Coordinates of C-alpha atoms in Angstrom, one line a residue:
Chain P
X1 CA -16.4 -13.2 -74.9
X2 CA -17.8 -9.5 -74.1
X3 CA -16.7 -7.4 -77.1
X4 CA -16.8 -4.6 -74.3
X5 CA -13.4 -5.9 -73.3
X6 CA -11.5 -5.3 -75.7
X7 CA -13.5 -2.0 -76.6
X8 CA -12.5 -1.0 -72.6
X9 CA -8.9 -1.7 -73.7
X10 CA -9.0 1.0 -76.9
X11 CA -10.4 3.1 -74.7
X12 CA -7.2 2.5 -71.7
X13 CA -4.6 2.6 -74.6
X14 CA -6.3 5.8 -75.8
X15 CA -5.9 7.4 -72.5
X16 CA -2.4 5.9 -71.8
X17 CA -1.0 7.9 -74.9
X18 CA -2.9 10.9 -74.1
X19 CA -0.8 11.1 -70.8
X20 CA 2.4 10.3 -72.8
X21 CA 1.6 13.2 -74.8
X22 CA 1.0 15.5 -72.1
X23 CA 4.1 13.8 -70.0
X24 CA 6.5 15.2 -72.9
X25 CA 4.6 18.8 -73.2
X26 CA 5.4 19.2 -69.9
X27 CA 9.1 17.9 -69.6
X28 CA 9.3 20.7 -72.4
X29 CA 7.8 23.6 -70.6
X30 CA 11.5 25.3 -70.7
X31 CA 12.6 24.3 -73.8
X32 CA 13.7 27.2 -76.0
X33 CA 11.3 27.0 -78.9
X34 CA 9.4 23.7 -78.3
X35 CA 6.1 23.4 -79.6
X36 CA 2.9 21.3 -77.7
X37 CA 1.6 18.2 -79.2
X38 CA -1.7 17.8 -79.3
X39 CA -3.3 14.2 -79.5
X40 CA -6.5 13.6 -81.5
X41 CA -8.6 10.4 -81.6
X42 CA -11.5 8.9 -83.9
X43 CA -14.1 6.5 -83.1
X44 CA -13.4 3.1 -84.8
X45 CA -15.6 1.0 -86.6
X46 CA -19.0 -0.3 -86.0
X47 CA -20.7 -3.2 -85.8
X48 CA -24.2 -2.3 -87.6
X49 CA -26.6 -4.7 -85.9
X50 CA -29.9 -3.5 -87.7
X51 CA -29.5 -0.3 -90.5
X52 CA -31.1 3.2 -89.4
X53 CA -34.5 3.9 -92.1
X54 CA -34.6 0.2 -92.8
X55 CA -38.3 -0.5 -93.9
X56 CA -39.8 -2.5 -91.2
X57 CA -43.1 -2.5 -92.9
X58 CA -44.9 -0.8 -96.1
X59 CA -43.7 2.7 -95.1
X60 CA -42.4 2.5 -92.1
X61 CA -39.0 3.2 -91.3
X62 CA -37.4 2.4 -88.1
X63 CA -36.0 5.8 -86.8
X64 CA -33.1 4.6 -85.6
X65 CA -30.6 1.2 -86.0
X66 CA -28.6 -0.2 -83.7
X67 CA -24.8 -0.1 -83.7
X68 CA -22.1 -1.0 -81.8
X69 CA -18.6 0.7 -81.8
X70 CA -15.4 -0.9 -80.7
X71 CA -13.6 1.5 -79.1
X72 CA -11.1 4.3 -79.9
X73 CA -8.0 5.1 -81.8
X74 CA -5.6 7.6 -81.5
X75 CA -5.5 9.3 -84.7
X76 CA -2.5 11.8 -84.9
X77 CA -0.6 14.0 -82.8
X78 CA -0.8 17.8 -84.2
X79 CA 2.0 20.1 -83.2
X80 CA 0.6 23.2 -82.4
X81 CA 2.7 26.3 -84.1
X82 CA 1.3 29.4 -82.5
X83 CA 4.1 31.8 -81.0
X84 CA 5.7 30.9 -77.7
X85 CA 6.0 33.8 -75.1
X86 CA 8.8 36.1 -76.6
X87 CA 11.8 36.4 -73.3
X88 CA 14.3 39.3 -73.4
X89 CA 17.6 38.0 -72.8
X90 CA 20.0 40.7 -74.1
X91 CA 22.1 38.5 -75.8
X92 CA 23.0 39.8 -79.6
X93 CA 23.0 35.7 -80.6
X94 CA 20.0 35.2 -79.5
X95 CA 16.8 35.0 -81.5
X96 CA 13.4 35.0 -81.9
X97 CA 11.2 34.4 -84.9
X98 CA 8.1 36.6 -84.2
X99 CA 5.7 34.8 -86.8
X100 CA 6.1 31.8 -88.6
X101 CA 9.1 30.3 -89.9
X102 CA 11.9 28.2 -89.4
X103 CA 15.8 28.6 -89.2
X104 CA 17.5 26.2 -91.5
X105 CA 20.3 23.8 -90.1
X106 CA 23.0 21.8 -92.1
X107 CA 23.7 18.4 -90.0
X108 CA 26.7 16.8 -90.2
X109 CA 25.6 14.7 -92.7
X110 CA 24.5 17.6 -95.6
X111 CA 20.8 17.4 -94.8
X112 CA 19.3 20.4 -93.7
X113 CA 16.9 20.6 -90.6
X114 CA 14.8 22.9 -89.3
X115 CA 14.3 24.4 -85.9
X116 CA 12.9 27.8 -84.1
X117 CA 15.1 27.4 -81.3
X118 CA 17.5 30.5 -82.0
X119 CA 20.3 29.9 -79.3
X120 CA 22.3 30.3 -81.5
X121 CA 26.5 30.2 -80.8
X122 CA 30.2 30.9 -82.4
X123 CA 32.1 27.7 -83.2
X124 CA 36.0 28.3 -83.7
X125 CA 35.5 29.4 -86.8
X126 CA 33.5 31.8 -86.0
X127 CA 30.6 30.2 -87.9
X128 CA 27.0 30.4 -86.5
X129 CA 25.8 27.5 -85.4
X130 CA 23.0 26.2 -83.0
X131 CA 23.5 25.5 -79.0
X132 CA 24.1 22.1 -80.0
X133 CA 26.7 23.0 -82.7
X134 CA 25.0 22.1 -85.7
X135 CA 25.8 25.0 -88.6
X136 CA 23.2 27.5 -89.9
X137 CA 22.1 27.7 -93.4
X138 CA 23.3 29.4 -95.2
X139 CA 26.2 29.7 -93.3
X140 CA 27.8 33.3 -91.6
X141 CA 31.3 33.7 -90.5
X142 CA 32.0 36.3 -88.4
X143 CA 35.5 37.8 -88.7
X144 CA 38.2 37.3 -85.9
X145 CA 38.5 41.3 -85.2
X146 CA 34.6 41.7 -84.7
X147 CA 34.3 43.8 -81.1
X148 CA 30.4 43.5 -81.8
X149 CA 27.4 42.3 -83.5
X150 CA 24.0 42.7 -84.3
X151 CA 20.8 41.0 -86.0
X152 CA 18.5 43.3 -87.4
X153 CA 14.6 42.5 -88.6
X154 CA 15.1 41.2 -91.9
X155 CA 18.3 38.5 -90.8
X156 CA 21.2 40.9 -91.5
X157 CA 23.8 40.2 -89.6
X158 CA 26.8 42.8 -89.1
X159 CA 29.8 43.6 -87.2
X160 CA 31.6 46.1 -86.0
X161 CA 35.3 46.1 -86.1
X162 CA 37.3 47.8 -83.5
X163 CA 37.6 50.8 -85.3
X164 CA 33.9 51.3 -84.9
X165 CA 33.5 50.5 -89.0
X166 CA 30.1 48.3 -89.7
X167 CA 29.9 45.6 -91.9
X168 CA 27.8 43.5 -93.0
X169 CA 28.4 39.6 -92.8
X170 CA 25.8 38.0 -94.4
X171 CA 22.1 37.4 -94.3
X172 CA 19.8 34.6 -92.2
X173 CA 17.2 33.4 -94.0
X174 CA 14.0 32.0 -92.8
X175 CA 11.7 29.2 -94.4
X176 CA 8.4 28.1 -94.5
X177 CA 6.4 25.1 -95.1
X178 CA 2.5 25.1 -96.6
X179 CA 1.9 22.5 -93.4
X180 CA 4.0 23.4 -90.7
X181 CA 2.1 20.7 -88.2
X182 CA 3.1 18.0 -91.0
X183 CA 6.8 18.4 -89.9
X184 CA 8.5 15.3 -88.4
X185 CA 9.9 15.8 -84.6
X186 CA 13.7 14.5 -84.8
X187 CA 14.9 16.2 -81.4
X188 CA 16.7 18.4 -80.4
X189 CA 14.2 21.2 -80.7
X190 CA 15.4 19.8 -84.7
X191 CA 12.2 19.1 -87.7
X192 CA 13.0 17.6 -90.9
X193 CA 10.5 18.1 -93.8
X194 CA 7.8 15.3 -94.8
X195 CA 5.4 14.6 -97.7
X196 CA 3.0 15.9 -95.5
X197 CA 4.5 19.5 -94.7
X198 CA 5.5 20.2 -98.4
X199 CA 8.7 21.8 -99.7
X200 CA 10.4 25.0 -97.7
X201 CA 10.1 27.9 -99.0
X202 CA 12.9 30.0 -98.5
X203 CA 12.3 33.7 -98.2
X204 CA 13.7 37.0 -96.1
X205 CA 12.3 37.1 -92.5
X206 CA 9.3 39.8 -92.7
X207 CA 8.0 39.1 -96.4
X208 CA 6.0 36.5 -97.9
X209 CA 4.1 35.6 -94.6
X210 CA 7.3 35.0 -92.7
X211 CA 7.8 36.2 -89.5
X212 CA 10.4 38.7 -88.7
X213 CA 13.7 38.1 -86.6
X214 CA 14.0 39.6 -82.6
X215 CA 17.7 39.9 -81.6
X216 CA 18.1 39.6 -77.8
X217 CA 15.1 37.9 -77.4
X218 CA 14.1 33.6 -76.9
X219 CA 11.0 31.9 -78.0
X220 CA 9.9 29.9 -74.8
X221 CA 8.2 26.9 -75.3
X222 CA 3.9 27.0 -76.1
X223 CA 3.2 24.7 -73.4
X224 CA 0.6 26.4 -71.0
X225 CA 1.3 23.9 -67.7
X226 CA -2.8 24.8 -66.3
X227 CA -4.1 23.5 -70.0
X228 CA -1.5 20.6 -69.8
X229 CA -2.3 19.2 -65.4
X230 CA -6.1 19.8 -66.8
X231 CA -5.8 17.5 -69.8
X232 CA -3.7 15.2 -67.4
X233 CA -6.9 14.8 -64.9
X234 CA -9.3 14.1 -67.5
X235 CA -7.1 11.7 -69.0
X236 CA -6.6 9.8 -65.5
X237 CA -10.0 9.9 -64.9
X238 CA -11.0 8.7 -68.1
X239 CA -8.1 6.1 -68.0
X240 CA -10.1 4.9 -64.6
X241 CA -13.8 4.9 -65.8
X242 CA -12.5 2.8 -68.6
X243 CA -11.1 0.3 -65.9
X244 CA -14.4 0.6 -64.4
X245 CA -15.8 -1.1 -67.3
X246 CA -13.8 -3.7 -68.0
X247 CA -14.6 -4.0 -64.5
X248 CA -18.4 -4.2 -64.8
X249 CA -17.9 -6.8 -67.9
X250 CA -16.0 -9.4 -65.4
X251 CA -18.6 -9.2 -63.0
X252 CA -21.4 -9.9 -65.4
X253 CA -19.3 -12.6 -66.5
X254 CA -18.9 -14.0 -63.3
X255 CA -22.7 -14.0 -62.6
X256 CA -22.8 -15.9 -66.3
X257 CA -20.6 -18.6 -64.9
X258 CA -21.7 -18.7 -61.7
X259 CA -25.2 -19.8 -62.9
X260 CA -23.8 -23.2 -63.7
X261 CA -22.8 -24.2 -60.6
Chain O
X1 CA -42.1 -22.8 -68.8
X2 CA -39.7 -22.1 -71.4
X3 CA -41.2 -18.8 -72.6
X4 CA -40.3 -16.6 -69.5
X5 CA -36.4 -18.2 -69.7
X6 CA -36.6 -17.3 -73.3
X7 CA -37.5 -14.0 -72.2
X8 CA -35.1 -13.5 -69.9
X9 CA -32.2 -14.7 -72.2
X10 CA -33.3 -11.6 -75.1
X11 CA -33.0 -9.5 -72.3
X12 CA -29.4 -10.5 -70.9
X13 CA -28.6 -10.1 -74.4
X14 CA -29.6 -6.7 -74.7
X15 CA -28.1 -5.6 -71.3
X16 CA -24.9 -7.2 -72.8
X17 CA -25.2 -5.0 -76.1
X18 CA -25.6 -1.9 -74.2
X19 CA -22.5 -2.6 -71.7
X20 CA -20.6 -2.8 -75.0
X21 CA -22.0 0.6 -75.9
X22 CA -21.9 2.9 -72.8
X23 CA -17.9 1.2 -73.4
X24 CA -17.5 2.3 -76.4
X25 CA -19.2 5.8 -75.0
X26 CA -16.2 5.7 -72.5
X27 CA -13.4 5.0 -75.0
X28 CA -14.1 7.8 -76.5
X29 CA -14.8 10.4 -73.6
X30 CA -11.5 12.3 -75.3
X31 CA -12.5 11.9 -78.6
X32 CA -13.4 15.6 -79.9
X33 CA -16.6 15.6 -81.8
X34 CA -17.9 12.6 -80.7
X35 CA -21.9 11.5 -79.7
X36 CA -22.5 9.4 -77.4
X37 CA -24.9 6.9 -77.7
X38 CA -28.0 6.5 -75.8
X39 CA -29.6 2.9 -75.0
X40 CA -32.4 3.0 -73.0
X41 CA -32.7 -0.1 -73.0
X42 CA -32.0 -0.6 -69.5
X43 CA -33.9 1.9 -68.4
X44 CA -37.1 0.8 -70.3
X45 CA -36.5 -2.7 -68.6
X46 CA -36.2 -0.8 -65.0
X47 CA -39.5 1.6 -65.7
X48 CA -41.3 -1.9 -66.8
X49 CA -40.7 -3.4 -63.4
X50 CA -44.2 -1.8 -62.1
X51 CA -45.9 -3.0 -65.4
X52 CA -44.8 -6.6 -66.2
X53 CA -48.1 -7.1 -68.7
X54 CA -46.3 -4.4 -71.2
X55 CA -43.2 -6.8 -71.7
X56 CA -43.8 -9.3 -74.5
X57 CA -40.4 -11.6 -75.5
X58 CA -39.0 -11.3 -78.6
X59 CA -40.6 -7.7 -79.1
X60 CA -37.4 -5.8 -77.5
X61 CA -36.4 -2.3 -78.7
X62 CA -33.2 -2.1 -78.6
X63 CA -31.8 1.2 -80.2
X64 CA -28.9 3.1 -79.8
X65 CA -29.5 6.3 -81.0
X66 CA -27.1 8.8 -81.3
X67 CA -27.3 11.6 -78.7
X68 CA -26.6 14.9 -81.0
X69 CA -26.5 17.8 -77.6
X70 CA -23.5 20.1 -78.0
X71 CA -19.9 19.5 -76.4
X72 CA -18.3 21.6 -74.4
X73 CA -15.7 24.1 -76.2
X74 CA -12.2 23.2 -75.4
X75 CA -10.1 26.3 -76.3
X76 CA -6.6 24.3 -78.2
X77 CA -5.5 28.0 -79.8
X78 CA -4.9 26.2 -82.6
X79 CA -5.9 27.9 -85.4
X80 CA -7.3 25.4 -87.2
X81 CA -9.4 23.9 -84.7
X82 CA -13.0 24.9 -85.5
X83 CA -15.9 24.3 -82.9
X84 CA -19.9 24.2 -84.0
X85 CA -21.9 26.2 -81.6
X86 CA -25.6 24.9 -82.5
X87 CA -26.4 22.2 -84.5
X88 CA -24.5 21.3 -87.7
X89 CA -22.3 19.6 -89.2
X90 CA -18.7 20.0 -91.5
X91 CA -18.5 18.2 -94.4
X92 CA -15.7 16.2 -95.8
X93 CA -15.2 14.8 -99.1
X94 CA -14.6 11.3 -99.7
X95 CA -14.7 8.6 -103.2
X96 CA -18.3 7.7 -101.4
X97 CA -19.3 11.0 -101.2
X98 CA -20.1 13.2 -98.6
X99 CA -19.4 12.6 -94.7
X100 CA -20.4 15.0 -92.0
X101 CA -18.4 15.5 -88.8
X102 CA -18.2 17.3 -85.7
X103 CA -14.9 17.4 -85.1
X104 CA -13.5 20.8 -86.7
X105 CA -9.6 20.1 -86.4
X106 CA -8.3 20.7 -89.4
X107 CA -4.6 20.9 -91.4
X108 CA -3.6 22.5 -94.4
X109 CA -2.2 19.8 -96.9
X110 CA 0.7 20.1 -99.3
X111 CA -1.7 21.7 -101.9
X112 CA -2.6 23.9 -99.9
X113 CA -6.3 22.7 -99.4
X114 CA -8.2 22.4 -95.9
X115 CA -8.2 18.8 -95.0
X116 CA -9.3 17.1 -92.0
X117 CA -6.9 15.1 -89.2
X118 CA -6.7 11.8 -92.0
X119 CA -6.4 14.1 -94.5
X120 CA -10.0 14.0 -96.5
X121 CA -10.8 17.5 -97.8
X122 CA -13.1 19.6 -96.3
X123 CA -15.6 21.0 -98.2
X124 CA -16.3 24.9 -98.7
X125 CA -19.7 26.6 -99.9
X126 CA -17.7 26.7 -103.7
X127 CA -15.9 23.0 -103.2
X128 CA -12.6 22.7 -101.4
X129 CA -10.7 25.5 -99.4
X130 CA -7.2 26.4 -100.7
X131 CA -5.0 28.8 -98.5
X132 CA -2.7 31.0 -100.6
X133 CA 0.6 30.1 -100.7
X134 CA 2.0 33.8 -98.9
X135 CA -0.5 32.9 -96.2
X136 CA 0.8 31.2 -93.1
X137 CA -2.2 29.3 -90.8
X138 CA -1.6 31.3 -87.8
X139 CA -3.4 34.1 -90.3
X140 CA -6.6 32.3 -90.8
X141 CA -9.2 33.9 -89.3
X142 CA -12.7 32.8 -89.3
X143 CA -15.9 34.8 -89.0
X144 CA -18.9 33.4 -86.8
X145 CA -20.8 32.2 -90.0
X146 CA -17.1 30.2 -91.1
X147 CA -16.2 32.9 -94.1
X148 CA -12.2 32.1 -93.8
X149 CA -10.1 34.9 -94.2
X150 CA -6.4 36.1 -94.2
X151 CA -5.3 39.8 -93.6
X152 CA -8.4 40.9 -95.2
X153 CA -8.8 38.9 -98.1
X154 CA -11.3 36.4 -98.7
X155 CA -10.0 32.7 -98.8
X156 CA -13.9 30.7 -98.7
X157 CA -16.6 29.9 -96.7
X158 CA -17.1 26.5 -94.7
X159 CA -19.7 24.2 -95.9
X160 CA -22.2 23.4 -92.8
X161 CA -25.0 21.7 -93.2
X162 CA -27.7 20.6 -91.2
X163 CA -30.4 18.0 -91.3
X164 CA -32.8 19.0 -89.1
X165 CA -35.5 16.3 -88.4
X166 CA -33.9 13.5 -90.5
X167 CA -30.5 14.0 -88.2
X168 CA -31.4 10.6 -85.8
X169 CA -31.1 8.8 -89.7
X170 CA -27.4 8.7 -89.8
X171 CA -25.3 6.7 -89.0
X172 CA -21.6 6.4 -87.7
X173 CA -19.1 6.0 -90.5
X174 CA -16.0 5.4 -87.8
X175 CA -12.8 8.7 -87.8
X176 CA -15.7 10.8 -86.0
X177 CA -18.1 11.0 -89.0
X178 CA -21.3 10.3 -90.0
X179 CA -23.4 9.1 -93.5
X180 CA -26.3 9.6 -94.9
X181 CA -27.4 5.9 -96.1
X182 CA -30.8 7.7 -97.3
X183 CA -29.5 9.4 -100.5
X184 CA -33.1 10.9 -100.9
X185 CA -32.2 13.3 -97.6
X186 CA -29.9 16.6 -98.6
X187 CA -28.9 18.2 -95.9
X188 CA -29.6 22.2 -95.7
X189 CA -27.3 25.1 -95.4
X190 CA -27.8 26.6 -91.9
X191 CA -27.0 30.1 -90.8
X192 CA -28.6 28.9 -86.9
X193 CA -25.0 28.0 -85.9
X194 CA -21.8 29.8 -84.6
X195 CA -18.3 28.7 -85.5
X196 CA -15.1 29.4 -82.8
X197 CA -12.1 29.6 -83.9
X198 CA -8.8 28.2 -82.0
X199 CA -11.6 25.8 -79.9
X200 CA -12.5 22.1 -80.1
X201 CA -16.0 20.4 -79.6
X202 CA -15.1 17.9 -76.4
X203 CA -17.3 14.7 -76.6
X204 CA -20.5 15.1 -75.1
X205 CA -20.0 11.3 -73.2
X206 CA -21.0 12.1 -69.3
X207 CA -18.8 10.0 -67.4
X208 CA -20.6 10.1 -64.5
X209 CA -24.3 9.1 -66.3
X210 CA -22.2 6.2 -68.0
X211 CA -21.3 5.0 -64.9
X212 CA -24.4 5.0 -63.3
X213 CA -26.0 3.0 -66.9
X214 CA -22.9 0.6 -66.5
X215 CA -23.8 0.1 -62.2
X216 CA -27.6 -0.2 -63.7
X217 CA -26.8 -3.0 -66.5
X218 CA -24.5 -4.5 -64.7
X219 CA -27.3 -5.1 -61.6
X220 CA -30.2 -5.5 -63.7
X221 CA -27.8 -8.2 -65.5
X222 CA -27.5 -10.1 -62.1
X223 CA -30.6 -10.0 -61.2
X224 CA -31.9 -11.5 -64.8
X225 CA -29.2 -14.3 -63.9
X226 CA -30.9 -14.9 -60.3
X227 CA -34.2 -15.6 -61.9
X228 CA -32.7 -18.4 -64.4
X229 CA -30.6 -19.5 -61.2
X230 CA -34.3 -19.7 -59.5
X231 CA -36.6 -20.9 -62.7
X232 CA -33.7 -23.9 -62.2
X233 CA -33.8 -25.1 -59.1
X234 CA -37.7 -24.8 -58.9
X235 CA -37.3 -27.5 -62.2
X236 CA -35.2 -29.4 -60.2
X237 CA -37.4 -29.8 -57.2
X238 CA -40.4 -29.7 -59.5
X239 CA -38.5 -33.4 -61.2
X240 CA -37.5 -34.8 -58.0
X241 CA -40.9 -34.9 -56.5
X242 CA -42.2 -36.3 -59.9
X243 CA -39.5 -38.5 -59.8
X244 CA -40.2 -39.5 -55.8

């Protein structure tokens, strides 16, 4: 059978994830915090019909050989960490990591996640937590009589009592991994650490290469919906031309089998 | 007799080899760094039409060589995504020894060390790159002649190499690199090229001039098949009358 069947098909399947990729990119152009995925692909194998320099007589090389790839893979997906557009909200619980680094999030289970979505809420005991009420690590409990609060630069968060005394509550601390794109997705705007993205390191927002916190402020998500629609028609067409060709194989084929009638 | 069927069947052979490569030129239309092929085989057979004396069976060229011409920039923003302007290539380090590629998007691995997307390290003018630890990648910054740097201080310089004449002697090694099977050829250090930062190289595959190849073998295919359909019947007719 015509190997360029099958090589075709890569080539489909290749496309098909590309527009999967760029499908969830842009079904996350308003999450708080989300980071694009971008998909890479490598050429597979080849079938090496006759070897580039191979001596064809006393000193002669032929220039070139003759190979025959099958097709495509997709490779990995990168997440792509640079800064989403920074939105003023004006809400004190609200914040934004300008620079790299992660918030830390304890799940219900002890294991800690990690996430730049900065939503963050009061539970009822008045503990931080996340939008979806996961608590922050390490944790901050703001007392009952607090009239006010604030997040400065370097995570410290304080109160004010009705009496108009400050206080300080505790400290949010950022962390950062020597490969950040080696993080695993688990939803929920949620990372967990892999081989791949090394061990956090835990530091004060604004040293060490860690970004600094922004109180009142949202990071929006990095999708850029003109890069994403023009991805998505070269994917589409590519997905067709690839059809094409599996297209073109069939018809040679039929011409083959036609001859024996 | 037989000779001009035998002819014919090397060269529905060849149009079927270069289907499977203008293919495998469109599979990988989004793959970043990659060369398309060109076969002209096709197109030899089409400019032979005029000249049938020139065509001897059994003495068919076929070669795929790779097609080297620059890709378009894509801009990613990545940081980490490097794009050759001019010609060049990275290297990566392997067991086997060196492989050169196109395709400039890189990670940082848990050492620290520049790697590319499966992970093989990237080689640096003084062996592999390692990012300090303080440094985050959205610091990197690379200079048009690939010295990397990070708020001012020096993290290395990208190895790229170039093989100037000897560059049609390599040959695909699959994960968008090349190899050098002639270990007499070192590749040079070139300063003729320009590295972007935050863009990749798109493939240089033309889906338009594929298509037209693919419309072009797959005609020239039909009509090779007509002419055994013919050679047939003309046998048949030819045995029939011999046969009264």
């Amino acid at each position: 059978m015509l190997k360029a069947f099958s090589t075709a098909a890569t080539g489909m399947a290749g496309q098909q994830m590309m527009v999967d990729n760029i499908a969830n990119n842009l079904a996350n152009i308003n999450t708080t915090g989300f980071k694009r995925s971008q998909i890479n692909f490598q050429d597979l194998l080849y079938l090496k019909m006759s070897h580039a320099g191979a001596e064809v007589a006393s000193g002669v090389n032929t220039p070139t050989g003759l190979e025959i790839g099958s097709g495509v893979r997709a490779s990995s997906t990168t997440k792509v960490f640079t800064v989403g557009e920074l939105e003023n909200t004006g809400r004190p619980l609200d914040i934004a990591i300008a620079g790299d680094g992660f918030l830390q999030v304890t799940m219900p289970n002890g294991e800690i996640r990690y996430t730049r979505d900065g939503s963050l809420q009061v539970n009822a005991n008045g503990q931080l937590v996340t939008a979806s009420g996961y608590s922050i690590e390490p944790a901050i409990t703001l007392p009952t009589d607090a009239a006010a609060m604030d997040i400065g630069k370097d995570g410290t968060v304080s109160v004010t009592d009705a009496s108009g005394t400050q206080s300080s509550v505790g400290n949010l601390q950022l962390v950062r991994f020597p490969n950040s794109a080696g993080l695993s997705s688990e939803g929920d705007n949620l990372y967990s650490q892999t081989e791949a993205s090394g061990t956090a390191v835990t530091g004060t927002p604004g040293e060490g290469g860690i970004g600094t916190i922004q109180s009142g402020m949202l990071e929006k998500s990095n999708v850029q919906m003109v890069t994403e629609l023009v991805s998505l028609i070269t994917a589409e067409r590519a997905y067709e031309i690839n059809s094409r060709a599996i297209q073109a194989g069939d018809k040679m084929l039929q011409t083959a089998t036609t001859l024996g009638r | 007799m037989t000779e001009p069927i035998s002819q014919i069947s090397t060269s529905i052979d060849a149009l079927t080899q270069e289907l499977e490569i203008i293919t495998h030129n469109l599979a990988n239309a989004s793959t970043s760094g990659f060369k398309r092929r060109c076969n002209a085989f096709s197109k030899v057979l089409d400019a032979q039409n005029g000249a049938p004396d020139t065509f001897s069976p059994g003495k068919i060229e076929l070669e795929s060589a790779l097609d080297f011409s620059q890709g378009s920039p894509v801009q990613t923003g990545r940081p980490l995504d490097f794009t050759l302007m001019g010609k060049g290539f990275f290297v990566v380090e392997t067991p086997e020894g060196p492989l050169y590629t196109r395709n400039g998007s890189f990670e940082v691995n848990t050492n620290g060390q520049i790697v590319d997307s499966t992970g093989r390290t990237v080689s640096g003018e003084a062996g592999p790159i390692t990012v300090p630890p303080a440094v985050s990648t959205s610091e990197i910054q690379v200079s048009p002649d690939g010295r990397l740097s990070a708020n001012g201080t020096k993290i290395g310089k990208l190895q790229v190499v170039d093989f100037q004449e000897n560059e049609g002697k390599l040959v695909s090694a699959g994960e968008n690199c090349y190899l050098m099977p002639d270990k007499t050829i070192q590749p040079a250090a070139t300063d003729k090229i320009v590295i972007k930062q935050g863009f990749q190289e798109a493939s240089n595959v033309k889906i338009v001039d594929e298509l037209v190849d693919m419309i072009m073998v797959t005609r020239l295919y039909e009509a090779n098949m007509r002419y055994v359909s013919a050679q047939r019947e003309n046998s048949t007719s030819l045995n029939s009358v011999a046969m009264g």
